[in-house]
mmCIF file of C-alpha atoms in Angstrom:
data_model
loop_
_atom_site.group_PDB
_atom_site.id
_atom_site.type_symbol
_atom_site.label_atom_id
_atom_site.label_comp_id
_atom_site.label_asym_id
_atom_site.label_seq_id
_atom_site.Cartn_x
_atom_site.Cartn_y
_atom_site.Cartn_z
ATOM 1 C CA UNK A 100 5.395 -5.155 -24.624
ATOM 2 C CA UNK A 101 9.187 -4.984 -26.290
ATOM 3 C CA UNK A 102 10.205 -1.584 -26.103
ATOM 4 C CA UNK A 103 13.631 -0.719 -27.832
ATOM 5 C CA UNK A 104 15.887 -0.590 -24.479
ATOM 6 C CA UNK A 105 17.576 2.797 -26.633
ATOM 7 C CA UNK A 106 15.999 5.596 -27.874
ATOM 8 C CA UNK A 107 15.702 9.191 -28.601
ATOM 9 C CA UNK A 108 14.598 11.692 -26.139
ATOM 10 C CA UNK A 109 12.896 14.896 -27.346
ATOM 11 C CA UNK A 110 12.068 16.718 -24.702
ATOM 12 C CA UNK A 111 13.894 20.820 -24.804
ATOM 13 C CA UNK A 112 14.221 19.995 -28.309
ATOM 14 C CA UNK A 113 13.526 22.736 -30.261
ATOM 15 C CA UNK A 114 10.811 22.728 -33.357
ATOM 16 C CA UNK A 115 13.321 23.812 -35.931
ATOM 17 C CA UNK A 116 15.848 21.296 -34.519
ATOM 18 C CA UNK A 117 13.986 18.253 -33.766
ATOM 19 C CA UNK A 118 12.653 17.016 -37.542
ATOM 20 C CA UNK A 119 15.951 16.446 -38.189
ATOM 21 C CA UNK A 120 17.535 15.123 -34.921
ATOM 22 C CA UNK A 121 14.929 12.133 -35.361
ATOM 23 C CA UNK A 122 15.407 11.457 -39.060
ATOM 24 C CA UNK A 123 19.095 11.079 -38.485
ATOM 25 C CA UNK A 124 18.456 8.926 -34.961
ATOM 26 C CA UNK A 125 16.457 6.557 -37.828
ATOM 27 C CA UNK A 126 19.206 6.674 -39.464
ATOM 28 C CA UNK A 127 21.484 5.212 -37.414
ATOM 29 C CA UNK A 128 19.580 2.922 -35.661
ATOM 30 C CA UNK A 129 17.490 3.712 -33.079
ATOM 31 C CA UNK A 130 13.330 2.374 -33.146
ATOM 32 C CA UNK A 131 12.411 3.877 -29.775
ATOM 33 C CA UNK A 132 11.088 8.104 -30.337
ATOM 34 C CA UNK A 133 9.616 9.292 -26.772
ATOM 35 C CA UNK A 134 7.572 12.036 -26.979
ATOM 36 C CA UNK A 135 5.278 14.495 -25.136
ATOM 37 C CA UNK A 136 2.344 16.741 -25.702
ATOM 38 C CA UNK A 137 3.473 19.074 -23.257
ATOM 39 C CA UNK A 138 7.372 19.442 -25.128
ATOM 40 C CA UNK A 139 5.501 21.047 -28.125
ATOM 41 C CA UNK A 140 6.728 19.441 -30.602
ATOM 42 C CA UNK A 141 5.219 16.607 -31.553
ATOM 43 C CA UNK A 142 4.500 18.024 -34.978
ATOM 44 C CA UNK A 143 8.030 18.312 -36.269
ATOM 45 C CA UNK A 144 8.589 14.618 -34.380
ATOM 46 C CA UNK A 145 6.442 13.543 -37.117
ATOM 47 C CA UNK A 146 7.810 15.319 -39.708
ATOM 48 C CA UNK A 147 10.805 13.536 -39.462
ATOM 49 C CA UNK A 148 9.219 10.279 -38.670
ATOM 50 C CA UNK A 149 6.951 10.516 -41.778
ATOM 51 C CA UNK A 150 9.968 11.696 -44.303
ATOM 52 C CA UNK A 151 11.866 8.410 -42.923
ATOM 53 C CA UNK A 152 8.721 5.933 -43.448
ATOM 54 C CA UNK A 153 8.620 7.680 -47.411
ATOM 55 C CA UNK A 154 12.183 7.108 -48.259
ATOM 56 C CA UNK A 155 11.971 3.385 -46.972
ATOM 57 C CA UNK A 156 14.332 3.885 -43.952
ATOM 58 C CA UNK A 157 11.326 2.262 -41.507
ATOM 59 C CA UNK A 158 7.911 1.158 -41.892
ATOM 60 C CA UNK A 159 5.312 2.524 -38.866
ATOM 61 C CA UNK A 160 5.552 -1.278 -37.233
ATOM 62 C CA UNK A 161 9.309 -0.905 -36.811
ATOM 63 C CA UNK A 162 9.421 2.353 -34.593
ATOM 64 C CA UNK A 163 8.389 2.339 -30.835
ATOM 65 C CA UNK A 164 6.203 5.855 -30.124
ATOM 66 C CA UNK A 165 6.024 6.869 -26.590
ATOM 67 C CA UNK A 166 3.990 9.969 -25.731
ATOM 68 C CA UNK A 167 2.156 10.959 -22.472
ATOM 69 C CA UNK A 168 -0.970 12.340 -21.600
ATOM 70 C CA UNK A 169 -0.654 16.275 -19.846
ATOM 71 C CA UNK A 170 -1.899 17.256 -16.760
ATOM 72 C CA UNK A 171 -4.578 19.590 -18.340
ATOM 73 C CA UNK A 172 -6.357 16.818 -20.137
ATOM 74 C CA UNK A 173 -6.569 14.443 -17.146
ATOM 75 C CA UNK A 174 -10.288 14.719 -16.744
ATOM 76 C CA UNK A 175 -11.877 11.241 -17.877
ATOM 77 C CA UNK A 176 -13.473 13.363 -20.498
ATOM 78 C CA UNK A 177 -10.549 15.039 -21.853
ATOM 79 C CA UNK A 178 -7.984 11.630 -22.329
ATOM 80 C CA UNK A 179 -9.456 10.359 -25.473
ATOM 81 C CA UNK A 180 -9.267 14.039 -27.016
ATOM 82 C CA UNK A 181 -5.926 13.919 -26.116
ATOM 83 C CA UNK A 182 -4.377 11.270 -27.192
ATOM 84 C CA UNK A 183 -6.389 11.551 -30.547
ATOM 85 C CA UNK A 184 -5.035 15.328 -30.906
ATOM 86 C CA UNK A 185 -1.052 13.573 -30.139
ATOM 87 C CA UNK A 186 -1.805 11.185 -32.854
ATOM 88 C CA UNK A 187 -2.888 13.522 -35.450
ATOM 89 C CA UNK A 188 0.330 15.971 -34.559
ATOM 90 C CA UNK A 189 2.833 12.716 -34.809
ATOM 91 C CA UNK A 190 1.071 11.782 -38.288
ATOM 92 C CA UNK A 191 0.203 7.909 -36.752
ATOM 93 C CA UNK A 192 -2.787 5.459 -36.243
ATOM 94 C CA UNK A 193 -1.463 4.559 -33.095
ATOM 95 C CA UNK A 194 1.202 4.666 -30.065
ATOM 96 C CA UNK A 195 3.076 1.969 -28.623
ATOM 97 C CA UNK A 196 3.090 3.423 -25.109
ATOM 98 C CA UNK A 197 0.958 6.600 -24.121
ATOM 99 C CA UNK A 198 2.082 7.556 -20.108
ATOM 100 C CA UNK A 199 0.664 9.702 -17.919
ATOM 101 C CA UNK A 200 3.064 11.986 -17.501
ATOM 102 C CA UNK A 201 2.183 13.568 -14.164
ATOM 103 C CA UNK A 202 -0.228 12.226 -11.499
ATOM 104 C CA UNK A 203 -0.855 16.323 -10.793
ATOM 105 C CA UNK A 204 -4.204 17.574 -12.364
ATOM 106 C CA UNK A 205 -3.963 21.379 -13.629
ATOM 107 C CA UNK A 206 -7.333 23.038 -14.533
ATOM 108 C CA UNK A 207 -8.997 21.809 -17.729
ATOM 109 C CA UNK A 208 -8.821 23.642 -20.986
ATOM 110 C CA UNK A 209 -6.498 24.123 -23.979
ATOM 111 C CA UNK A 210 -4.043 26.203 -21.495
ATOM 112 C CA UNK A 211 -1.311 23.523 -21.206
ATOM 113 C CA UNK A 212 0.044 26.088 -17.684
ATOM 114 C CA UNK A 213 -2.845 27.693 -16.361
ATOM 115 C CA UNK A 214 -2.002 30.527 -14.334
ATOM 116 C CA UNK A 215 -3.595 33.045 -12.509
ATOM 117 C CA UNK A 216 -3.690 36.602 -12.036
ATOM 118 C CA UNK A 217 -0.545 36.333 -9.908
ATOM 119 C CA UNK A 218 1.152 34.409 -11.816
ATOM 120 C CA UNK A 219 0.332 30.971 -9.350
ATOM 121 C CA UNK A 220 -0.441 27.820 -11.414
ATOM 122 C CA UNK A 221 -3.952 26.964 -11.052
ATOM 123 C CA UNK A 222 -4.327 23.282 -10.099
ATOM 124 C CA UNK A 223 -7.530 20.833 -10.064
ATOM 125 C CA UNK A 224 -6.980 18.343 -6.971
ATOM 126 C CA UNK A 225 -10.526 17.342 -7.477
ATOM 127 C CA UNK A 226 -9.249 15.200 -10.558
ATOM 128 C CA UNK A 227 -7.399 12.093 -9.231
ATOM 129 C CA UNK A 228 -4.875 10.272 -11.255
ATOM 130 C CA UNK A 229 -6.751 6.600 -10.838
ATOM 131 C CA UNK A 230 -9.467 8.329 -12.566
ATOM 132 C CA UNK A 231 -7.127 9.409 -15.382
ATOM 133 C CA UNK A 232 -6.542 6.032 -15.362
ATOM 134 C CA UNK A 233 -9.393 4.300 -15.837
ATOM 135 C CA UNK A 234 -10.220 6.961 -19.037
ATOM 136 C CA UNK A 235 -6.598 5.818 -20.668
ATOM 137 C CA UNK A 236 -7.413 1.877 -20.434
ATOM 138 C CA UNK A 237 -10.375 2.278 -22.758
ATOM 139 C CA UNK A 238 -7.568 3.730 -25.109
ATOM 140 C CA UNK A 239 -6.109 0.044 -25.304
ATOM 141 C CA UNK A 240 -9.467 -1.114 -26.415
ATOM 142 C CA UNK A 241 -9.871 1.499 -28.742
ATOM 143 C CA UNK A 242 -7.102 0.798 -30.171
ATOM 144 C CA UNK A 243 -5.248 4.417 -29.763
ATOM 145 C CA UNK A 244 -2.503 2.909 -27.965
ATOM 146 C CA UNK A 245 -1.198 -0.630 -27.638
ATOM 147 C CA UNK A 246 0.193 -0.075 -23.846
ATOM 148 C CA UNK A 247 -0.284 2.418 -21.291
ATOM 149 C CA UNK A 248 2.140 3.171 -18.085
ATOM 150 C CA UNK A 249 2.684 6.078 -15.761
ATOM 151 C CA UNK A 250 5.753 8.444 -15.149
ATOM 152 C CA UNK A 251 6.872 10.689 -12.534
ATOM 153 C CA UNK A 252 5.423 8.441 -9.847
ATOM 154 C CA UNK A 253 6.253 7.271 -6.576
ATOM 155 C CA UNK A 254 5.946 3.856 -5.234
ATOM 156 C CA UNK A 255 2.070 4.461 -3.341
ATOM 157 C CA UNK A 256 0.932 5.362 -6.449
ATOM 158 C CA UNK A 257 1.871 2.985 -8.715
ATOM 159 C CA UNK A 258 0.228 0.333 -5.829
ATOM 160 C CA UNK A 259 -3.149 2.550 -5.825
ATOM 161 C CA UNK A 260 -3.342 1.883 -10.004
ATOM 162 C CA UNK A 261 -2.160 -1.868 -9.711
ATOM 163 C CA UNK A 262 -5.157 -1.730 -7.383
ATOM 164 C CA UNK A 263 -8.067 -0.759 -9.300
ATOM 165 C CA UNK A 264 -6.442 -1.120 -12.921
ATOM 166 C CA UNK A 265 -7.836 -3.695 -15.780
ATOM 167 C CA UNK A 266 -4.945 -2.925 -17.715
ATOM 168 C CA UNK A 267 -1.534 -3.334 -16.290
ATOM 169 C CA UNK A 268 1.113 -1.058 -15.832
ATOM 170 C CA UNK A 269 3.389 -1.652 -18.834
ATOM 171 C CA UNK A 270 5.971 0.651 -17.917
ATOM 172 C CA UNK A 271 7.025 3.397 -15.284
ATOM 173 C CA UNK A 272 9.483 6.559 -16.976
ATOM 174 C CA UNK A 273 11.196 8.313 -13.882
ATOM 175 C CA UNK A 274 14.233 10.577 -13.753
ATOM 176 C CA UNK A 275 17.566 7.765 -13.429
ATOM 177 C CA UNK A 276 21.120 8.591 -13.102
ATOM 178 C CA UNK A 277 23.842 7.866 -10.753
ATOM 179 C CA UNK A 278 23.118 11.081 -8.511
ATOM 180 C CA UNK A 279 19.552 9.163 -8.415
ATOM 181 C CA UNK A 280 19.346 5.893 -8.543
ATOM 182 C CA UNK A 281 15.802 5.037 -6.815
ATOM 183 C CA UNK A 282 16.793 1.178 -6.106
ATOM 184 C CA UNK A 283 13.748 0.743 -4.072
ATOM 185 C CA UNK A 284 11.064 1.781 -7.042
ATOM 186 C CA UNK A 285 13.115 0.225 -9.521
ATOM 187 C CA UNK A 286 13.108 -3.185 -7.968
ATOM 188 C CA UNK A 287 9.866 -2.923 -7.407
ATOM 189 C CA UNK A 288 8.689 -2.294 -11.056
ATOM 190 C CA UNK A 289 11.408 -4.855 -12.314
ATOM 191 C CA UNK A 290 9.276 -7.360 -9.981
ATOM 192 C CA UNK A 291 6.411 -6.434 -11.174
ATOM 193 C CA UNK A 292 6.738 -6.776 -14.865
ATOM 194 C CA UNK A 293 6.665 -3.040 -15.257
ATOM 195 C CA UNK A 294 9.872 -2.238 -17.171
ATOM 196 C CA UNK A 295 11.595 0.784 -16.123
ATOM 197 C CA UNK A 296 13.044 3.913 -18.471
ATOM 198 C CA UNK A 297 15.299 6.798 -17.399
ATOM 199 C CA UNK A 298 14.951 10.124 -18.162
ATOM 200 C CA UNK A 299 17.532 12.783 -18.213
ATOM 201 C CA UNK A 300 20.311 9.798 -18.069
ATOM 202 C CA UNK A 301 22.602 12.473 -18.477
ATOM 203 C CA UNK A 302 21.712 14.375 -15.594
ATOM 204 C CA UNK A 303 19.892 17.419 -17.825
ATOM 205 C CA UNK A 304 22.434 19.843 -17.656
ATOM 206 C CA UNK A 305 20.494 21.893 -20.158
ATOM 207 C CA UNK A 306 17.064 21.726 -18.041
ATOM 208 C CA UNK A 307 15.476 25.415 -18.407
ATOM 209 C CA UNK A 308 16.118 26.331 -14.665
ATOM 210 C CA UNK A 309 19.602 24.694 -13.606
ATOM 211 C CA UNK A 310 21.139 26.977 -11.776
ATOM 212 C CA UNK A 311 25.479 27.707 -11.327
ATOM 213 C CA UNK A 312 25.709 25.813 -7.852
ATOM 214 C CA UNK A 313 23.830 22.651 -9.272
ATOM 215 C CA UNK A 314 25.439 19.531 -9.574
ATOM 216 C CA UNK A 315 26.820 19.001 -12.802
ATOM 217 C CA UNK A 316 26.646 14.939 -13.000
ATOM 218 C CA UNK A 317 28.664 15.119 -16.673
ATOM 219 C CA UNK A 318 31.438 16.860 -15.397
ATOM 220 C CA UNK A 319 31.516 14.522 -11.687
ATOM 221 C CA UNK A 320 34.886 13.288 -11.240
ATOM 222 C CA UNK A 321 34.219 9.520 -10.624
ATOM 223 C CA UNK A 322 32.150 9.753 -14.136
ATOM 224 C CA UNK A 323 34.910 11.534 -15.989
ATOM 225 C CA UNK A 324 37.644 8.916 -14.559
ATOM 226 C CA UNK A 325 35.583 6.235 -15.518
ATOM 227 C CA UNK A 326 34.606 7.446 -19.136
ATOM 228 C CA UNK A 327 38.628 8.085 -19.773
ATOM 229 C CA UNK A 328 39.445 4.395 -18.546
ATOM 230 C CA UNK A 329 36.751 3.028 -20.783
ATOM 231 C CA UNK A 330 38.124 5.677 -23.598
ATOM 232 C CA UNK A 331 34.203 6.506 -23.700
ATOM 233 C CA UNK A 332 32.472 9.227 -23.071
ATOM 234 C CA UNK A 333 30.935 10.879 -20.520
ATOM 235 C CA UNK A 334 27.635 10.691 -21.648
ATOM 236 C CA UNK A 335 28.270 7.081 -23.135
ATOM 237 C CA UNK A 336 29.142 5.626 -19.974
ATOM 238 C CA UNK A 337 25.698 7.190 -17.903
ATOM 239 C CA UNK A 338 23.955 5.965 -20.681
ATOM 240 C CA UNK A 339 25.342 2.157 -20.173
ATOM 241 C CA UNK A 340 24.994 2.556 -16.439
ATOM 242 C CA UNK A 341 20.795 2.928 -16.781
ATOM 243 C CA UNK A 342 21.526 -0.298 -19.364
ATOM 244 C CA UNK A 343 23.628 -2.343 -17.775
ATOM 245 C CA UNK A 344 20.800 -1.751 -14.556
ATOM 246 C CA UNK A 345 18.237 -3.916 -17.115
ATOM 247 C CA UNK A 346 16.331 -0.055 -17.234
ATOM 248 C CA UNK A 347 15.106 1.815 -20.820
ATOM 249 C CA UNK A 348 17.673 5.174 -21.207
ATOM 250 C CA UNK A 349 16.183 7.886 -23.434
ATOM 251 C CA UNK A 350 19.295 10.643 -23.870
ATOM 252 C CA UNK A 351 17.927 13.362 -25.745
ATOM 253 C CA UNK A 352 20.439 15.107 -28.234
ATOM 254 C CA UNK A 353 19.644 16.847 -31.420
ATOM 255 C CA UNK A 354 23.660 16.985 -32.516
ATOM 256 C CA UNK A 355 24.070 14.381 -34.956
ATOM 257 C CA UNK A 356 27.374 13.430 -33.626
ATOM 258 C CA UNK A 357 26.084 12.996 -30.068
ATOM 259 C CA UNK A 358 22.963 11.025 -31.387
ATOM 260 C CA UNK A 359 25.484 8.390 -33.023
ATOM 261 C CA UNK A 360 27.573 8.755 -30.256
ATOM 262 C CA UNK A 361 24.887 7.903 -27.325
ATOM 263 C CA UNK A 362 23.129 4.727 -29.860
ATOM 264 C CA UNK A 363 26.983 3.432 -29.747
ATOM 265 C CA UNK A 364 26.428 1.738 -26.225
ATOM 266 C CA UNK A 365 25.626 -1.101 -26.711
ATOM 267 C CA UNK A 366 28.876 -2.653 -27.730
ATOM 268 C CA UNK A 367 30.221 -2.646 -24.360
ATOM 269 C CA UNK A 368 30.221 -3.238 -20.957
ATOM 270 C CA UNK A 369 31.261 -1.628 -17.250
ATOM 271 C CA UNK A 370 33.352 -3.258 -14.826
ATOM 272 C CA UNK A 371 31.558 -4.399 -11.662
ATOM 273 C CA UNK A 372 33.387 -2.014 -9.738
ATOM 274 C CA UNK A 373 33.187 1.108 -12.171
ATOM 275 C CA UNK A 374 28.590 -0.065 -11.911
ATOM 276 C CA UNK A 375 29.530 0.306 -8.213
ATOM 277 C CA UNK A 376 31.511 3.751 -8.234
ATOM 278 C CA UNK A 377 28.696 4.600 -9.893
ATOM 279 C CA UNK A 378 25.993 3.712 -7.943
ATOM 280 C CA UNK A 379 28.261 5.210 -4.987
ATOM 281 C CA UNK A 380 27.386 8.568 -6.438
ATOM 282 C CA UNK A 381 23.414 8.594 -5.349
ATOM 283 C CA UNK A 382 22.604 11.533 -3.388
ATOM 284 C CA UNK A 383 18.943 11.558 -4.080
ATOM 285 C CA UNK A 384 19.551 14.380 -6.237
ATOM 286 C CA UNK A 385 16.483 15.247 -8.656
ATOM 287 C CA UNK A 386 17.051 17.896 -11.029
ATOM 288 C CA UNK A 387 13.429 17.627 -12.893
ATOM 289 C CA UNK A 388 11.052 18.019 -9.452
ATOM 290 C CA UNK A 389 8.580 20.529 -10.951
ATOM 291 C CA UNK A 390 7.662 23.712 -8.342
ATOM 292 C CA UNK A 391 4.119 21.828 -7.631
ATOM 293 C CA UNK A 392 4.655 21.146 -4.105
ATOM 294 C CA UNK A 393 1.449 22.671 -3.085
ATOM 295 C CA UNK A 394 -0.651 20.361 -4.743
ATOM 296 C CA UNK A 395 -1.854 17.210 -2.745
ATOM 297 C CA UNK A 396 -0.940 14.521 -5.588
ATOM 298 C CA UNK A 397 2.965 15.763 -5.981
ATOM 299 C CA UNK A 398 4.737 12.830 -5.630
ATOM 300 C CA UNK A 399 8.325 13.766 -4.506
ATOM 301 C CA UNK A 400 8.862 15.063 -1.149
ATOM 302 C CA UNK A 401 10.217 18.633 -0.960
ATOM 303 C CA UNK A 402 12.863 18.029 0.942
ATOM 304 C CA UNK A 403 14.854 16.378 -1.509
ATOM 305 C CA UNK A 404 14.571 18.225 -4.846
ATOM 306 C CA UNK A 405 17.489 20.092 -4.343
ATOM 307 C CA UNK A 406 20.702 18.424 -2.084
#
């Protein structure tokens, strides 16, 4: 699988923002869209991707889809569904790379957050992830999808699919920046032949529930110190660190100056020392844990969501 090691992330992206965030990332260059049923907007994603395909800009073939499978729909029965309902929303035959993008299982149904009557999100430990699995390999047959990986996945997890899958794991998406740089899981996948891409490079300081006292990785310092000496900028220089690691880096923007801004890494390179003071910064810090830490398949411990 070649995946584009740059592309555009989409996730808080708003519908009447997000048409045109990835018509001008086409524009200038990128070939890697990542996607999500659960971001809900999938529809404009293809809006834009469809208007660029009809002016000549791309052709289908030169654009890298990712999109990922909700916890709702992880029922063997529900996957195909699924993925069939992402493709008709994006306006394409077929994704590169469809993930699963949690190994929790909510209740089944069109609910994408089922609740209950106090307000308690109603889960379905009774559906296991390898399960989910073994419905999205017959996607690669089918032809819906050309790879499949997981994301948001610890290390036991990714061994339990290696264990029973048929397909392999073609890629593992997991929240990557200096505040956490999970050296042990990425060396593993990197050994492994499963290639590796960050979310939230950037640290998500827009995330829907950051709070005041939360670290604010953009604004750290070491980052801004290293940024000026490189006469980058802040978000430039996270976004080479997840590169320059041999990992994927999806920085979502939908500012047209920011999306040229974050595809213009690639023409350079950090010191040895400013890849260290970066790596110095890990403190296990995850921003994107997801309040599921009653259900038995979370895979993050508790303990270290918040530092």
């Amino acid at each position: 699988m070649k995946m584009p090691v740059l592309g555009l992330g989409t996730w808080k992206s708003k519908p009447g923002e997000v048409t045109n965030a990835v018509k001008v990332a086409l524009d200038v260059g990128y070939r890697h869209i990542d996607c999500a049923a659960a971001y809900g907007n999938e529809p404009e994603v293809g809006l834009g991707l469809k208007a660029k395909i009809e002016d000549g800009t791309v052709k289908r073939e030169d654009v890298f889809i990712t999109s990922k499978l909700w916890s709702n729909m992880h029922h063997p029965d529900d996957v195909e569904g699924a993925c069939r309902e992402t493709l008709q929303q994006l306006g394409v035959e077929y994704l590169d790379l469809y993930l699963m993008h949690w190994p929790m299982a909510y209740q089944r149904g069109k609910e994408k957050f089922p609740k209950d009557a106090n307000g308690k999100f109603i889960i379905a430990p009774e559906i296991h992830y390898k399960d989910t699995w073994i419905a999205m390999e017959q996607l690669v047959g089918g032809g819906l999808c050309k790879a499949i990986g997981v994301s948001n996945f610890n290390l036991s997890m990714i061994q339990e699919i290696q264990s029973i899958s048929k397909v392999p794991i073609s890629n593992l998406q997991i929240e990557l920046h200096p505040y956490l740089t999970q050296d042990d899981l990425v060396k593993y996948c990197q050994d492994n032949n499963i290639s590796v891409t960050a979310y939230s490079p950037l640290g998500s300081p827009d995330r829907p529930w950051v709070k005041e006292t939360d670290p604010n990785l953009m604004a750290d310092p070491e980052v801004v110190r290293i940024a000026e000496a490189n006469q980058k900028s802040p978000a430039q220089v996270l976004i080479r660190f997840a590169l320059q690691r041999g990992v994927n880096c999806i920085p979502k923007s939908v500012t047209p100056s920011r999306i040229k801004q974050n595809f213009q890494t690639l023409d350079f390179e950090l010191s040895a020392s400013d890849m260290k003071s970066l790596h110095d910064l890990n403190r296990n810090y995850r921003g994107c844990c997801l309040s599921w830490v009653d259900h038995p398949h979370h895979p993050f411990p508790s303990d270290i969501s918040v530092q």
